[in-house]
CSV table of C-alpha atoms in Angstrom, one decimal:
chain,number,residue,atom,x,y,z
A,1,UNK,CA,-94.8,99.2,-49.9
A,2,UNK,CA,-97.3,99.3,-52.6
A,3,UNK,CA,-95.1,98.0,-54.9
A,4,UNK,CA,-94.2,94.9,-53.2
A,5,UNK,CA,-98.0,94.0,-52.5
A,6,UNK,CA,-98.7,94.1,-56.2
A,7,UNK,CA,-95.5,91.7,-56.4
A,8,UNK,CA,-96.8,89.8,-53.7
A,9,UNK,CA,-93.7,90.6,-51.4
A,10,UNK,CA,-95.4,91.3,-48.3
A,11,UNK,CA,-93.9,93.5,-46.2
A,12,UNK,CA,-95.1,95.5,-43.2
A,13,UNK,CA,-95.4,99.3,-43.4
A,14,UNK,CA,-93.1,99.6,-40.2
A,15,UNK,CA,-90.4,96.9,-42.1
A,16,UNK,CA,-91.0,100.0,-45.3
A,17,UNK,CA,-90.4,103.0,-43.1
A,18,UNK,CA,-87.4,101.7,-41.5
A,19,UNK,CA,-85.8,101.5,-44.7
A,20,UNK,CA,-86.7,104.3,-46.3
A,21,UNK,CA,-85.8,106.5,-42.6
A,22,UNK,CA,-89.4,107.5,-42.4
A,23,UNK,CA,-92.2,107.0,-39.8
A,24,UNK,CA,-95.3,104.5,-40.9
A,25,UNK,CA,-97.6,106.9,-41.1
A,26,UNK,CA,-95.7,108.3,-43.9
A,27,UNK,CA,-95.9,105.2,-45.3
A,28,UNK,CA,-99.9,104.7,-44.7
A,29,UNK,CA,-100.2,108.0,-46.1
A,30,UNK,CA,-98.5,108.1,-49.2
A,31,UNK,CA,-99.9,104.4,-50.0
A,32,UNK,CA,-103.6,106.0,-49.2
A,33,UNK,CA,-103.0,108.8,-51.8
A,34,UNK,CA,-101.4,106.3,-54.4
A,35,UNK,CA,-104.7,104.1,-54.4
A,36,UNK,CA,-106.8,107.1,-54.7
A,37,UNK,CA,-104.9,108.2,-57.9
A,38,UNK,CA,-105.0,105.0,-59.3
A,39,UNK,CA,-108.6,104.3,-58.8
């Protein structure tokens, strides 16, 4: 998900979480933590 917003390949966090099998939240978590590390 982050990945593809710094590509600008906008995809929703639901389209991200079916793929990987995982709920969005997982998603919205994981991306929360990843832009706390890299600020």
């Amino acid at each position: 998900y982050k990945a593809g917003r710094e590509e600008g390949r906008w995809l929703t966090q639901s389209e991200a979480a079916e793929t990987g099998n995982v709920t969005p939240t997982t998603v919205r978590t994981h991306h929360e933590t990843l832009e706390e590390q890299v600020a």
